[in-house]
Structure formats: C-alpha cells, structure tokens
C-alpha cells in the first residue's frame, strides 16, 4: 500500500473511532412560538407623520396602532428600503396590541437630511426615535426594535447609544462592522455590496435596468472588469454622493469614517443594556454578525439581561424563513418556523411583562443540514464540540475533480508544496447567485477542475461526520506578488461527484497581522515580500451545521479569486487596491510539511449512537 492510500485508510479509521467514542443526545426542537398575543384590535394607520431629530431634521414615519384607548408598547423599524413596504408585518403586530413605527432612514425617500449609509447620525437618530416614541400618548414607555439586514445594523447602532426606553431588540441577519462582511469581507470587496451602493446612491432607488439591485447585479463579469474600482461611481453610473469614495479611500477600519459607525467594540457592547434575539441562516451573506454579536454580548453586555443573548440559525439564505428548498436542496418541513410568533412571544415578555417562559428556552437553536432537524444548545460553539485538525497533504496538480490532494487528521511529514497561478484576468468563477446574495448550497464541483484551484478530499467516509460551529484555517503560503487574496471553501461531496458548497473563509494577504500568527487585522496592512512564506489564520466568515453522510467526502478548495462574488485582487504593490489600474498574475504556493502544517480546524460533534 502506498503512502497516500495508507493515509486514506488511517484517516477513515481515526474519524470513525473519533465519532463513535463520544455520545450525546441533543434536544431536537425548533424555536417554539407557543402562546403569544392574539389578534384583538383593528388597526389605525397614521402615514407620513414626522419625528424630529436633535439637529432639526425630521424623519418620515408610518404609525400602526391598535384602535383602542390606552397606552401600548411600541416596536420601531428604521429602513432605507421604503417604509411603505413594511406595512403588512406592522399591521399584524399592531392587531396584537403593539404600536409599530416604520421610519425611512435619514436622507431616504421622504425623510429629511442627507443619505449616507454609514453616517454616525444613524446612531443618534435611533436614540432620538426611541425616546420620542416613548413620550407619545399612545406608548406605555416600553420600546423594542426589529428588522432584517440593514435594519439589523440600525438596531445595534441604536442599542449602542443606550436609549432608556429601549427594552429589547430582534436583529435579523444583522451584518457586523464593515470590514468583517460588507463592503469589505476580511479586506476583500464583495460585489453585491458594490451593486447595493449603486442602487442606493440616491434618495430614491436608482436603477440601471431590470434585475437584482436595480439592475446593477446584471452582467457583473463585464462591468467589474473596469479599473480602478474607485471609479465605479462613474463607470457604473452611480448617482453623485458624498460617501462612495470614502468607502474606497479609507481602506482599513482605522479610518475615521468607519470608526464613527462601528458598533462591535467592547466599549459599544457595554452600552447595550437590553436582551437580544438574533437570527441568521447558513447561507446568509451577512452571517458573521449574528454569532459575533452573540459571543460579544455574553462577554461585554451592559446588564445581566444583555449578557444572556439568544440566537437562531436556520437553513436559509439572506431572506430568512421563506422557503424549505435552497439551490435545489430540500431541507424538509421543519425548515420553516413560526418566526414572527416567536418574536411576539419575546416582545410579550420584554415589553408587556407576560410571564410566558421564553427566558427558560435554550439560548441557541441550530438547524442541522443533512439530518434536516433542529437542535438546541446551551452555548455557541456547542459545548460538546471537538475541534479537530484536518491537514492538507500533497496534490501534485490542481485539475482533478476527483480531488488532487488528501485531507486527513494525520499531520504531514516531508511533503512538497502545491502550486497554482492566479491570473485576475481569468479569475475562478464563483457559484451562481441570482438574488444578489447566496442562493444556498450550490454545486461547485466544476471549480475543482480548474488549474487555479487546489483540491483536498478526505477518504470516502465510513461513518457520518457531523460538523456544527466555527471553522478556521491555518495556511502557510507564499505569493510572487506584493499582495493577493486567499480563499478557502468547504463542501460536501456526494458519491455522484456533486459538491454542496457549505462554508468559506477569505482574507486579503496584506491584512495578516504578523504579531498575531497571521490573523486578520482590519485596522492596518502588513508588508508581503514576494515568494516568502507566511502564516495566515483565516476564520471562516460562514461556518456550517451539516452531517456529512457515510459515503460522502469532505472537500477543501483553495484559490485566490471567486468571481464575481468577490472583486478581484489585482496583485499590486499599492496599498489601496481600489486605486490600482492594472492586473498582474501571481504564482501561489501552499506549504504542508512538518514545519508548515497547513490545516483546517473543524467543529466535530460526537454522533449519538
């Protein structure tokens, strides 16, 4: 038996023995809405009212309240997407004894002021709105917030200002700070955020034609060919604005523009004094905000209640809880839950004072793909997680759909590195996405056939392997350029060769922190000497909760582009890639030997027998 086959066999035995040694029974339960406020009221609508901000600007608001005497708790939602589109949900909540206030963000639609997506004034606007609402004759003084995506941002920005009347928040698919997801994903531009910038570059929606993001998502491959990126406001026909060029010019989180809107600091979290119920999906393009905020609130929250956050993760894309099928994969009837019912139960307790037992629920609910079943947990990562290193082994070449290298739990010995050429003029194609974000677990088997992709597979699994939780990668790599990108993808390979894309980590090379083992540092750039090996620590921004079935394989892909989901790194020596005007190729080297053991750390969950 040759060395490669021996490693395969040993890895199978180790994995089988590992998962069989531990046994734990997890409670299979989705978030239970249970009893919550019933429909009792007709709804009064006061549309296009105004709320004053401290600087004299007036924001346009729609008020939905019960047609009844008395004071009621209130729920606030601030949106840049037209408050008129949020009416149906507001009516539902209002009919159950809440006043719901939908607000157009500053500078959008009919609201006063100048629109800037990341103006620090959104923080003070949130504070002023909460306190203004609490003082109205129809409010009992208790205010909560909810809303998804950008509205998740507005909730954290508001909560970080400690408005006294705020009692609870429900941030849905809330993004983190801007260098951990969008517009920069660990230092790399995400294309859909460039589309978003175009479609929101004016007070009203700006269109480049039919299609997602006002047509800006159409023909990305062609339109993003143009350099420099900073000129997208001209080449992509954005409306004139004061903020686009700040996005590019301030290309680290140390920029004053970014620091002003940041909320993910210990100091900001300490000012959040209310409990949070957050939700995301495994295929949510804004995923990292949810677990990052969960962990940070446990550590830094400003009150005991704030330090007991709740988190739900389902098998969904960015628009959560709409479909049980994503990218052709059916996750079963359990995939859809009564989410608004659960929110109402949450608000019933925190805003109405109803003793409904919601605080006795497990703090974490996770949907496990492959088993297609919910499970609960007392924490994140799951307490029983066994973080296990899976090492890269020699591939020889990067053009085999059957996998060129191996991925095992055995450390490497004396092995030659793997090489590929990254040419930004011919980037690795990303999985298809039709709605501007991630459609679900796309089959990415075709990318494994390219010369600019390294592929590492486990042997065929002899037992199920369950992975739930954070994933990290340690790679030792060199590039012939002064800067480049590293991208690592995890997929579940079926016996028919299809590869279900589950999770990924990415990082711009110059954002490595040499004083922290090469971990991502959003605040500054380091120097990269061509052809010198460096250690990089990549925290996957999108982890997974999946059972890899017996007969499948766990696959890892490494490349330096994934286009057009991410804008390409031109491999330039310039500090700011947004100003680079030419592309150049780079020769990439991935080391995996005894001194430089590149590996992934996977969150293995012992399988119940």
Coordinates of C-alpha atoms in Angstrom, one line a residue:
X1 CA 0.0 0.0 0.0
X2 CA 1.5 3.4 -1.0
X3 CA 1.8 6.2 1.5
X4 CA -1.2 8.1 0.1
X5 CA -3.6 5.1 0.4
X6 CA -2.2 4.4 3.8
X7 CA -3.1 7.9 4.9
X8 CA -6.6 7.5 3.5
X9 CA -7.2 4.3 5.4
X10 CA -5.8 5.6 8.6
X11 CA -7.9 8.7 8.4
X12 CA -11.0 6.7 7.9
X13 CA -10.3 4.6 10.9
X14 CA -9.4 7.7 13.1
X15 CA -12.6 9.5 12.0
X16 CA -14.8 6.5 12.6
X17 CA -13.3 5.8 16.0
X18 CA -13.5 9.5 17.0
X19 CA -17.2 10.0 16.3
X20 CA -18.1 6.6 17.9
X21 CA -16.2 7.3 21.1
X22 CA -18.4 10.1 22.2
X23 CA -22.2 10.1 22.5
X24 CA -24.5 12.9 23.3
X25 CA -28.2 13.3 22.9
X26 CA -29.3 16.8 21.7
X27 CA -32.8 18.0 22.0
X28 CA -34.4 18.2 18.6
X29 CA -36.6 21.2 18.8
X30 CA -37.2 24.3 16.7
X31 CA -37.8 27.7 18.3
X32 CA -41.3 27.3 19.8
X33 CA -43.7 30.2 19.4
X34 CA -46.1 28.8 21.9
X35 CA -48.7 31.2 23.2
X36 CA -48.4 34.8 22.2
X37 CA -50.6 37.8 21.8
X38 CA -53.8 37.1 19.9
X39 CA -55.4 39.4 17.3
X40 CA -57.7 41.7 19.3
X41 CA -57.6 45.1 17.6
X42 CA -58.5 46.9 14.5
X43 CA -55.5 48.9 13.3
X44 CA -55.3 52.7 12.9
X45 CA -52.7 53.9 10.4
X46 CA -51.1 57.4 10.6
X47 CA -49.0 57.6 7.4
X48 CA -46.2 60.1 6.6
X49 CA -46.1 61.6 10.1
X50 CA -42.8 63.2 11.3
X51 CA -40.4 62.6 14.1
X52 CA -37.9 65.4 15.0
X53 CA -34.2 64.6 15.4
X54 CA -31.8 66.6 17.6
X55 CA -30.3 68.5 14.7
X56 CA -33.6 69.7 13.4
X57 CA -34.0 67.1 10.7
X58 CA -37.4 65.4 10.5
X59 CA -37.8 61.8 9.6
X60 CA -40.9 60.5 7.9
X61 CA -42.7 57.8 9.8
X62 CA -45.7 55.5 9.5
X63 CA -47.6 54.6 12.7
X64 CA -49.7 51.5 13.0
X65 CA -51.5 51.3 16.4
X66 CA -54.5 49.5 17.9
X67 CA -57.8 51.2 17.6
X68 CA -58.4 51.3 21.3
X69 CA -57.9 53.6 24.3
X70 CA -54.8 53.3 26.4
X71 CA -51.1 53.0 26.0
X72 CA -49.3 50.2 24.3
X73 CA -45.7 49.0 23.9
X74 CA -44.0 50.1 20.7
X75 CA -41.8 48.5 18.1
X76 CA -39.5 50.5 15.9
X77 CA -38.1 49.7 12.5
X78 CA -35.7 52.0 10.6
X79 CA -35.3 51.2 6.9
X80 CA -33.6 52.6 3.8
X81 CA -35.9 50.5 1.6
X82 CA -39.1 52.5 1.8
X83 CA -41.2 52.2 4.9
X84 CA -44.3 51.6 2.8
X85 CA -43.1 48.1 2.0
X86 CA -43.1 47.2 5.7
X87 CA -46.8 47.7 6.3
X88 CA -48.1 44.1 6.4
X89 CA -45.9 43.0 9.2
X90 CA -46.6 46.2 11.1
X91 CA -50.4 45.6 10.8
X92 CA -50.0 42.1 12.1
X93 CA -48.1 43.2 15.2
X94 CA -50.4 46.2 15.8
X95 CA -53.5 44.0 15.8
X96 CA -52.0 42.1 18.7
X97 CA -51.5 45.1 21.0
X98 CA -48.4 46.9 19.8
X99 CA -47.8 50.3 18.2
X100 CA -45.4 49.7 15.2
X101 CA -43.4 52.7 13.8
X102 CA -41.8 52.3 10.4
X103 CA -39.2 55.0 9.6
X104 CA -37.5 56.0 6.4
X105 CA -33.8 56.3 7.2
X106 CA -32.2 59.8 7.2
X107 CA -32.0 61.0 3.6
X108 CA -34.0 58.2 2.0
X109 CA -37.4 58.7 0.3
X110 CA -39.3 61.5 2.2
X111 CA -37.1 61.7 5.3
X112 CA -35.0 64.8 5.7
X113 CA -31.3 65.0 5.9
X114 CA -28.5 63.7 3.7
X115 CA -28.3 60.0 2.9
X116 CA -25.1 58.3 3.8
X117 CA -25.4 54.5 4.6
X118 CA -22.7 54.7 7.3
X119 CA -23.2 58.2 8.7
X120 CA -22.8 58.2 12.5
X121 CA -26.0 60.2 12.6
X122 CA -27.9 56.9 12.2
X123 CA -26.8 56.1 15.8
X124 CA -28.2 59.3 17.2
X125 CA -31.3 59.1 15.1
X126 CA -32.0 55.7 16.6
X127 CA -31.7 57.1 20.1
X128 CA -33.9 60.1 19.3
X129 CA -36.6 57.9 17.7
X130 CA -36.8 55.6 20.7
X131 CA -37.1 58.4 23.2
X132 CA -39.6 60.3 21.1
X133 CA -41.8 57.2 20.7
X134 CA -41.7 56.6 24.5
X135 CA -43.1 60.1 25.1
X136 CA -46.1 59.8 22.8
X137 CA -49.6 59.5 24.3
X138 CA -50.2 56.0 22.8
X139 CA -47.0 54.5 24.2
X140 CA -46.5 52.9 27.6
X141 CA -42.8 53.8 27.6
X142 CA -41.5 50.4 26.5
X143 CA -39.9 50.2 23.1
X144 CA -38.4 47.3 21.1
X145 CA -36.9 47.1 17.7
X146 CA -36.9 44.5 14.9
X147 CA -36.0 44.2 11.2
X148 CA -33.6 42.4 8.9
X149 CA -30.3 43.2 7.1
X150 CA -29.6 46.9 7.1
X151 CA -32.4 47.2 9.8
X152 CA -30.3 44.9 11.9
X153 CA -27.5 47.4 11.7
X154 CA -29.8 50.2 12.8
X155 CA -30.8 48.2 15.8
X156 CA -27.3 47.6 17.0
X157 CA -26.3 51.2 16.3
X158 CA -29.3 52.4 18.3
X159 CA -28.8 50.0 21.2
X160 CA -25.1 51.1 21.5
X161 CA -26.4 54.5 22.4
X162 CA -28.3 53.2 25.5
X163 CA -31.7 54.9 25.0
X164 CA -33.5 54.4 28.4
X165 CA -36.9 53.4 26.8
X166 CA -35.4 50.6 24.7
X167 CA -36.2 47.2 26.3
X168 CA -35.4 44.5 23.7
X169 CA -34.1 44.1 20.2
X170 CA -34.6 41.5 17.5
X171 CA -31.8 42.0 14.9
X172 CA -32.4 39.7 11.9
X173 CA -29.5 38.8 9.6
X174 CA -27.6 41.8 11.0
X175 CA -24.2 42.4 9.4
X176 CA -21.1 43.1 11.5
X177 CA -18.8 46.1 11.2
X178 CA -17.9 47.0 7.7
X179 CA -14.5 45.1 7.3
X180 CA -15.8 41.8 8.5
X181 CA -18.5 41.4 5.9
X182 CA -19.6 44.3 3.7
X183 CA -18.5 46.2 1.9
X184 CA -15.2 44.5 2.8
X185 CA -15.1 40.8 3.6
X186 CA -11.9 40.5 5.6
X187 CA -10.4 43.2 3.4
X188 CA -11.9 41.9 0.1
X189 CA -14.6 43.8 -1.7
X190 CA -17.9 41.9 -2.1
X191 CA -19.5 42.5 -5.4
X192 CA -23.1 42.6 -4.3
X193 CA -22.3 45.5 -2.0
X194 CA -20.9 47.4 -4.9
X195 CA -24.3 46.7 -6.6
X196 CA -26.1 47.9 -3.5
X197 CA -24.0 51.1 -3.5
X198 CA -25.2 51.8 -7.0
X199 CA -28.9 51.1 -6.3
X200 CA -28.9 53.2 -3.1
X201 CA -26.7 56.0 -4.4
X202 CA -29.7 58.4 -4.4
X203 CA -32.5 59.4 -2.1
X204 CA -34.9 57.1 -4.1
X205 CA -33.9 53.7 -5.7
X206 CA -31.6 54.2 -8.6
X207 CA -31.9 51.7 -11.5
X208 CA -29.5 50.6 -14.1
X209 CA -32.2 48.3 -15.6
X210 CA -34.1 45.2 -14.7
X211 CA -32.7 42.7 -12.3
X212 CA -31.4 42.5 -8.7
X213 CA -30.2 45.6 -7.0
X214 CA -31.8 47.9 -9.6
X215 CA -30.1 46.0 -12.4
X216 CA -26.6 46.6 -11.1
X217 CA -26.2 42.9 -10.4
X218 CA -26.6 42.1 -14.2
X219 CA -23.5 41.2 -16.2
X220 CA -21.2 41.6 -13.2
X221 CA -18.4 39.8 -15.0
X222 CA -18.3 42.5 -17.7
X223 CA -19.0 45.6 -15.6
X224 CA -16.4 44.8 -12.9
X225 CA -13.6 44.4 -15.5
X226 CA -13.1 48.1 -15.3
X227 CA -10.3 49.6 -13.2
X228 CA -9.8 51.4 -10.9
X229 CA -12.6 50.3 -8.6
X230 CA -12.8 53.8 -7.1
X231 CA -14.3 55.0 -10.4
X232 CA -17.3 52.7 -10.2
X233 CA -19.3 55.9 -9.4
X234 CA -18.5 57.0 -12.9
X235 CA -18.1 53.7 -14.9
X236 CA -21.2 52.1 -13.3
X237 CA -23.3 55.2 -13.4
X238 CA -23.9 55.7 -9.6
X239 CA -25.7 58.9 -8.6
X240 CA -23.4 61.6 -7.2
X241 CA -22.9 61.2 -3.5
X242 CA -20.6 62.1 -0.7
X243 CA -19.8 58.6 0.6
X244 CA -18.8 56.2 -2.2
X245 CA -15.2 57.4 -2.5
X246 CA -14.8 57.3 1.3
X247 CA -15.5 53.5 1.1
X248 CA -12.5 53.1 -1.1
X249 CA -10.2 55.8 0.2
X250 CA -10.5 54.6 3.8
X251 CA -9.4 51.0 3.1
X252 CA -8.8 50.0 6.7
X253 CA -11.0 50.1 9.7
X254 CA -8.8 52.8 11.3
X255 CA -10.5 55.4 9.0
X256 CA -12.5 58.0 10.9
X257 CA -15.5 57.3 8.7
X258 CA -15.6 53.6 9.7
X259 CA -14.7 54.2 13.3
X260 CA -17.7 56.6 13.7
X261 CA -20.3 53.9 12.7
X262 CA -18.6 50.9 14.3
X263 CA -20.5 49.1 17.0
X264 CA -18.5 45.9 17.5
X265 CA -16.1 47.2 20.2
X266 CA -16.1 46.2 23.9
X267 CA -17.0 49.8 24.7
X268 CA -20.0 49.9 22.4
X269 CA -21.3 46.5 23.5
X270 CA -21.0 47.6 27.2
X271 CA -23.5 50.3 26.3
X272 CA -26.1 47.8 25.1
X273 CA -28.2 47.2 28.1
X274 CA -31.1 45.2 26.6
X275 CA -31.6 41.5 25.7
X276 CA -31.2 40.5 22.0
X277 CA -32.8 37.7 20.0
X278 CA -30.9 37.3 16.7
X279 CA -31.4 35.1 13.7
X280 CA -29.4 34.1 10.6
X281 CA -29.2 31.3 8.0
X282 CA -26.3 29.1 7.0
X283 CA -26.4 30.8 3.5
X284 CA -26.9 34.4 4.8
X285 CA -24.4 36.7 3.1
X286 CA -24.4 38.7 6.3
X287 CA -23.9 35.7 8.6
X288 CA -20.9 36.7 10.7
X289 CA -22.8 39.5 12.6
X290 CA -25.1 37.1 14.4
X291 CA -22.6 34.8 16.1
X292 CA -20.1 37.7 16.6
X293 CA -22.8 39.7 18.5
X294 CA -24.0 36.7 20.4
X295 CA -20.5 36.0 21.8
X296 CA -19.7 39.7 22.4
X297 CA -22.9 40.3 24.3
X298 CA -22.2 37.4 26.6
X299 CA -18.9 38.9 27.4
X300 CA -19.4 42.7 27.3
X301 CA -23.1 43.3 27.6
X302 CA -24.0 46.2 29.8
X303 CA -26.5 44.4 32.1
X304 CA -27.2 40.9 33.2
X305 CA -30.1 40.7 30.8
X306 CA -28.0 41.9 27.9
X307 CA -25.4 39.2 28.7
X308 CA -28.0 36.5 28.0
X309 CA -28.5 36.8 24.3
X310 CA -30.5 34.4 22.1
X311 CA -29.5 33.0 18.7
X312 CA -31.3 31.1 15.9
X313 CA -29.6 29.7 12.8
X314 CA -31.7 28.0 10.1
X315 CA -31.1 26.5 6.6
X316 CA -31.9 29.8 4.9
X317 CA -30.5 32.4 2.6
X318 CA -30.4 36.1 3.5
X319 CA -34.2 36.4 3.3
X320 CA -34.8 34.0 6.2
X321 CA -37.6 31.5 6.7
X322 CA -39.3 31.8 3.3
X323 CA -38.5 28.5 1.6
X324 CA -37.6 25.0 2.7
X325 CA -35.7 24.5 -0.6
X326 CA -32.5 26.3 -1.3
X327 CA -30.4 25.8 -4.5
X328 CA -32.3 22.6 -5.2
X329 CA -31.8 21.1 -1.8
X330 CA -35.0 20.3 0.2
X331 CA -34.5 20.8 3.9
X332 CA -37.9 19.4 4.8
X333 CA -41.0 20.9 6.5
X334 CA -39.1 21.7 9.7
X335 CA -37.1 24.3 7.9
X336 CA -40.0 26.8 8.2
X337 CA -40.9 28.0 11.6
X338 CA -43.4 30.5 13.2
X339 CA -40.7 33.1 13.5
X340 CA -43.0 36.2 13.9
X341 CA -44.9 34.2 16.5
X342 CA -41.6 33.7 18.4
X343 CA -40.8 37.4 18.1
X344 CA -44.2 38.2 19.5
X345 CA -43.6 35.8 22.4
X346 CA -40.2 37.6 23.0
X347 CA -41.8 41.0 23.0
X348 CA -44.8 39.9 25.0
X349 CA -42.3 39.1 27.8
X350 CA -40.0 42.1 27.5
X351 CA -42.5 44.8 26.5
X352 CA -45.7 43.6 28.0
X353 CA -44.3 41.8 31.1
X354 CA -46.0 38.5 30.3
X355 CA -44.6 35.6 32.2
X356 CA -44.5 33.1 29.3
X357 CA -41.3 31.2 30.0
X358 CA -39.4 32.5 27.0
X359 CA -36.3 33.0 29.1
X360 CA -36.3 29.4 30.0
X361 CA -35.9 28.4 26.4
X362 CA -32.4 27.2 25.3
X363 CA -30.3 30.2 24.2
X364 CA -29.3 28.6 20.9
X365 CA -31.4 26.9 18.2
X366 CA -29.5 25.3 15.3
X367 CA -30.8 23.6 12.2
X368 CA -28.6 20.7 11.2
X369 CA -28.5 20.1 7.5
X370 CA -28.1 16.5 6.3
X371 CA -30.2 15.4 9.2
X372 CA -32.7 18.2 8.4
X373 CA -33.6 18.6 12.1
X374 CA -33.4 21.4 14.7
X375 CA -31.4 21.0 17.8
X376 CA -30.9 23.2 20.9
X377 CA -27.7 24.1 22.7
X378 CA -26.7 26.0 25.8
X379 CA -24.0 28.0 24.0
X380 CA -22.1 28.7 20.8
X381 CA -19.9 26.9 19.9
X382 CA -21.8 23.9 21.2
X383 CA -20.3 22.7 24.5
X384 CA -19.6 19.2 23.2
X385 CA -17.7 20.4 20.1
X386 CA -14.4 18.5 19.5
X387 CA -12.3 20.9 17.4
X388 CA -10.2 18.6 15.2
X389 CA -7.4 19.5 12.9
X390 CA -7.6 18.2 9.3
X391 CA -4.3 18.5 7.5
X392 CA -3.6 19.2 3.8
X393 CA -1.5 16.6 2.0
X394 CA 0.3 16.6 -1.4
X395 CA -1.8 17.1 -4.5
X396 CA 0.8 17.4 -7.3
X397 CA -1.6 19.3 -9.6
X398 CA -4.8 21.3 -9.3
X399 CA -7.0 20.0 -12.1
X400 CA -8.8 16.8 -10.9
X401 CA -12.5 16.8 -10.0
X402 CA -11.7 13.6 -8.0
X403 CA -9.5 15.6 -5.7
X404 CA -5.8 16.0 -6.1
X405 CA -4.7 16.1 -2.5
X406 CA -5.9 14.5 0.7
X407 CA -7.4 15.9 3.9
X408 CA -6.7 13.8 7.0
X409 CA -6.3 14.1 10.7
X410 CA -2.6 12.9 10.3
X411 CA 0.0 15.7 10.4
X412 CA 2.1 16.0 7.3
X413 CA 5.7 14.8 7.0
X414 CA 8.2 15.7 4.4
X415 CA 6.0 16.9 1.5
X416 CA 6.4 19.2 -1.4
X417 CA 4.2 22.3 -1.6
X418 CA 1.3 22.8 -4.0
X419 CA 1.4 25.5 -6.7
X420 CA -1.0 27.4 -8.8
X421 CA -1.2 30.6 -10.8
X422 CA -3.8 33.2 -10.0
X423 CA -4.5 35.4 -13.0
X424 CA -7.0 38.1 -12.2
X425 CA -7.8 38.4 -15.9
X426 CA -9.2 34.9 -15.8
X427 CA -10.5 34.5 -12.2
X428 CA -12.0 31.4 -10.7
X429 CA -15.8 31.6 -11.3
X430 CA -18.0 31.8 -8.2
X431 CA -21.1 29.7 -7.7
X432 CA -24.1 31.2 -9.3
X433 CA -26.3 33.6 -7.3
X434 CA -29.4 35.1 -8.7
X435 CA -30.7 37.4 -6.0
X436 CA -27.5 39.3 -5.3
X437 CA -26.6 37.1 -2.3
X438 CA -26.0 33.4 -1.8
X439 CA -28.8 31.1 -3.1
X440 CA -28.0 28.1 -1.0
X441 CA -25.7 25.1 -1.1
X442 CA -24.8 25.3 -4.8
X443 CA -22.9 22.5 -6.5
X444 CA -19.4 23.8 -7.0
X445 CA -17.8 20.7 -8.4
X446 CA -16.8 22.5 -11.6
X447 CA -14.5 24.9 -9.9
X448 CA -12.4 21.9 -8.7
X449 CA -11.5 21.1 -12.3
X450 CA -9.6 24.4 -12.8
X451 CA -5.8 24.8 -12.8
X452 CA -6.1 27.8 -10.4
X453 CA -7.8 25.7 -7.6
X454 CA -6.2 23.3 -5.2
X455 CA -8.4 20.5 -4.0
X456 CA -8.1 18.3 -0.9
X457 CA -10.6 15.5 -0.1
X458 CA -11.0 13.2 2.8
X459 CA -11.3 9.5 2.0
X460 CA -14.9 8.3 1.5
X461 CA -16.4 8.5 4.9
X462 CA -17.3 5.1 6.5
X463 CA -19.5 6.8 9.1
X464 CA -21.5 10.0 9.3
X465 CA -19.5 13.1 10.4
X466 CA -21.3 16.0 12.0
X467 CA -19.8 19.5 11.8
X468 CA -21.5 22.4 13.7
X469 CA -19.9 25.6 14.5
X470 CA -16.9 27.9 13.8
X471 CA -14.3 26.8 11.3
X472 CA -10.8 28.1 11.0
X473 CA -7.9 27.5 8.7
X474 CA -4.1 27.9 9.2
X475 CA -2.3 28.0 5.9
X476 CA 1.4 28.6 5.2
X477 CA 1.6 30.3 1.9
X478 CA 3.7 32.4 -0.4
X479 CA 2.9 34.6 -3.4
X480 CA 5.1 36.1 -6.1
X481 CA 3.2 39.3 -5.7
X482 CA 3.2 42.0 -3.0
X483 CA -0.4 41.3 -2.3
X484 CA -3.1 38.8 -3.1
X485 CA -6.2 37.1 -1.7
X486 CA -6.6 33.7 -0.1
X487 CA -10.0 31.9 -0.3
X488 CA -10.9 28.5 1.2
X489 CA -14.1 26.7 0.6
X490 CA -15.7 23.7 2.4
X491 CA -18.1 21.4 0.5
X492 CA -19.9 18.1 1.0
X493 CA -19.0 15.8 -1.9
X494 CA -21.7 13.3 -2.9
X495 CA -21.0 9.8 -4.4
X496 CA -22.1 11.3 -7.8
X497 CA -19.3 13.9 -7.6
X498 CA -21.5 16.9 -6.9
X499 CA -20.1 19.2 -4.2
X500 CA -22.5 21.1 -2.0
X501 CA -20.9 24.4 -1.0
X502 CA -21.3 25.0 2.7
X503 CA -18.8 27.3 4.2
X504 CA -15.8 29.6 3.4
X505 CA -13.1 31.8 4.7
X506 CA -11.3 34.6 2.8
X507 CA -8.6 37.2 3.6
X508 CA -6.6 39.8 1.8
X509 CA -3.0 38.9 2.3
X510 CA -1.8 42.3 3.5
X511 CA -4.4 42.3 6.3
X512 CA -2.5 39.5 8.1
X513 CA -1.2 40.5 11.5
X514 CA 2.4 39.4 11.9
X515 CA 2.1 39.9 15.7
X516 CA -0.9 37.6 15.9
X517 CA 0.1 34.5 13.9
X518 CA -1.2 36.0 10.7
X519 CA -4.7 36.5 11.9
X520 CA -6.9 39.1 10.1
X521 CA -6.4 42.7 11.3
X522 CA -8.9 45.1 9.8
X523 CA -7.0 48.2 11.2
X524 CA -3.8 48.1 9.2
X525 CA -1.9 46.5 6.4
X526 CA 1.4 44.5 6.7
X527 CA 4.1 44.0 4.2
X528 CA 4.2 40.9 2.0
X529 CA 7.6 40.1 0.5
X530 CA 7.3 38.2 -2.8
X531 CA 8.0 34.4 -2.6
X532 CA 8.3 34.5 1.2
X533 CA 6.3 32.0 3.2
X534 CA 3.9 33.5 5.8
X535 CA 1.4 32.0 8.2
X536 CA -2.2 33.0 7.7
X537 CA -5.1 32.4 10.1
X538 CA -8.5 32.5 8.4
X539 CA -11.6 32.5 10.5
X540 CA -14.4 31.3 8.2
X541 CA -17.0 34.0 7.9
X542 CA -19.6 31.5 7.1
X543 CA -19.4 28.3 9.1
X544 CA -21.8 25.3 8.9
X545 CA -24.1 22.9 10.6
X546 CA -24.1 19.8 8.5
X547 CA -24.0 16.0 8.7
X548 CA -21.6 14.6 6.1
X549 CA -23.2 11.2 5.3
X550 CA -21.4 7.9 5.1
X551 CA -20.2 7.5 1.5
X552 CA -19.6 11.2 1.1
X553 CA -16.3 13.1 1.3
X554 CA -15.3 16.4 3.0
X555 CA -13.6 18.7 0.5
X556 CA -11.5 21.8 0.8
X557 CA -10.7 24.1 -2.1
X558 CA -8.1 26.9 -2.1
X559 CA -7.9 29.7 -4.7
X560 CA -7.2 33.4 -4.9
X561 CA -10.4 34.5 -6.5
X562 CA -14.1 33.6 -6.6
X563 CA -15.6 36.0 -9.1
X564 CA -17.9 37.7 -9.4
X565 CA -19.0 37.2 -5.8
X566 CA -15.7 38.9 -4.7
X567 CA -13.9 41.6 -6.6
X568 CA -10.5 40.5 -7.8
X569 CA -7.3 41.5 -6.1
X570 CA -5.1 43.0 -8.9
X571 CA -1.9 41.7 -7.0
X572 CA -0.5 45.1 -6.9
X573 CA 2.1 46.6 -4.6
X574 CA -0.2 49.6 -4.0
X575 CA -1.6 50.0 -0.5
X576 CA -5.1 50.6 -1.8
X577 CA -6.3 48.1 -4.4
X578 CA -9.3 50.3 -5.1
X579 CA -7.0 52.7 -7.0
X580 CA -5.0 50.1 -9.0
X581 CA -5.2 50.4 -12.7
X582 CA -3.7 47.1 -14.0
X583 CA -3.9 43.4 -13.2
X584 CA -0.9 41.1 -12.9
X585 CA -0.6 37.4 -12.4
X586 CA 0.8 35.8 -9.2
X587 CA 2.4 32.4 -8.6
X588 CA 0.9 30.9 -5.4
X589 CA 2.5 28.3 -3.1
X590 CA 0.7 26.4 -0.3
X591 CA 3.0 24.6 2.1
X592 CA 2.1 21.5 4.1
X593 CA 5.0 19.9 5.7
X594 CA 6.2 19.1 9.3
X595 CA 7.3 22.7 9.9
X596 CA 4.4 24.3 8.0
X597 CA 1.4 22.1 8.6
X598 CA -1.4 23.8 6.8
X599 CA -4.8 22.6 8.1
X600 CA -8.4 23.3 8.9
X601 CA -9.8 23.1 12.4
X602 CA -13.3 21.6 12.0
X603 CA -16.0 21.6 14.7
X604 CA -16.8 17.8 15.0
X605 CA -19.9 16.9 17.0
X606 CA -19.9 13.4 18.5
X607 CA -22.7 11.5 16.9
X608 CA -25.3 10.0 19.1
X609 CA -25.5 6.2 18.7

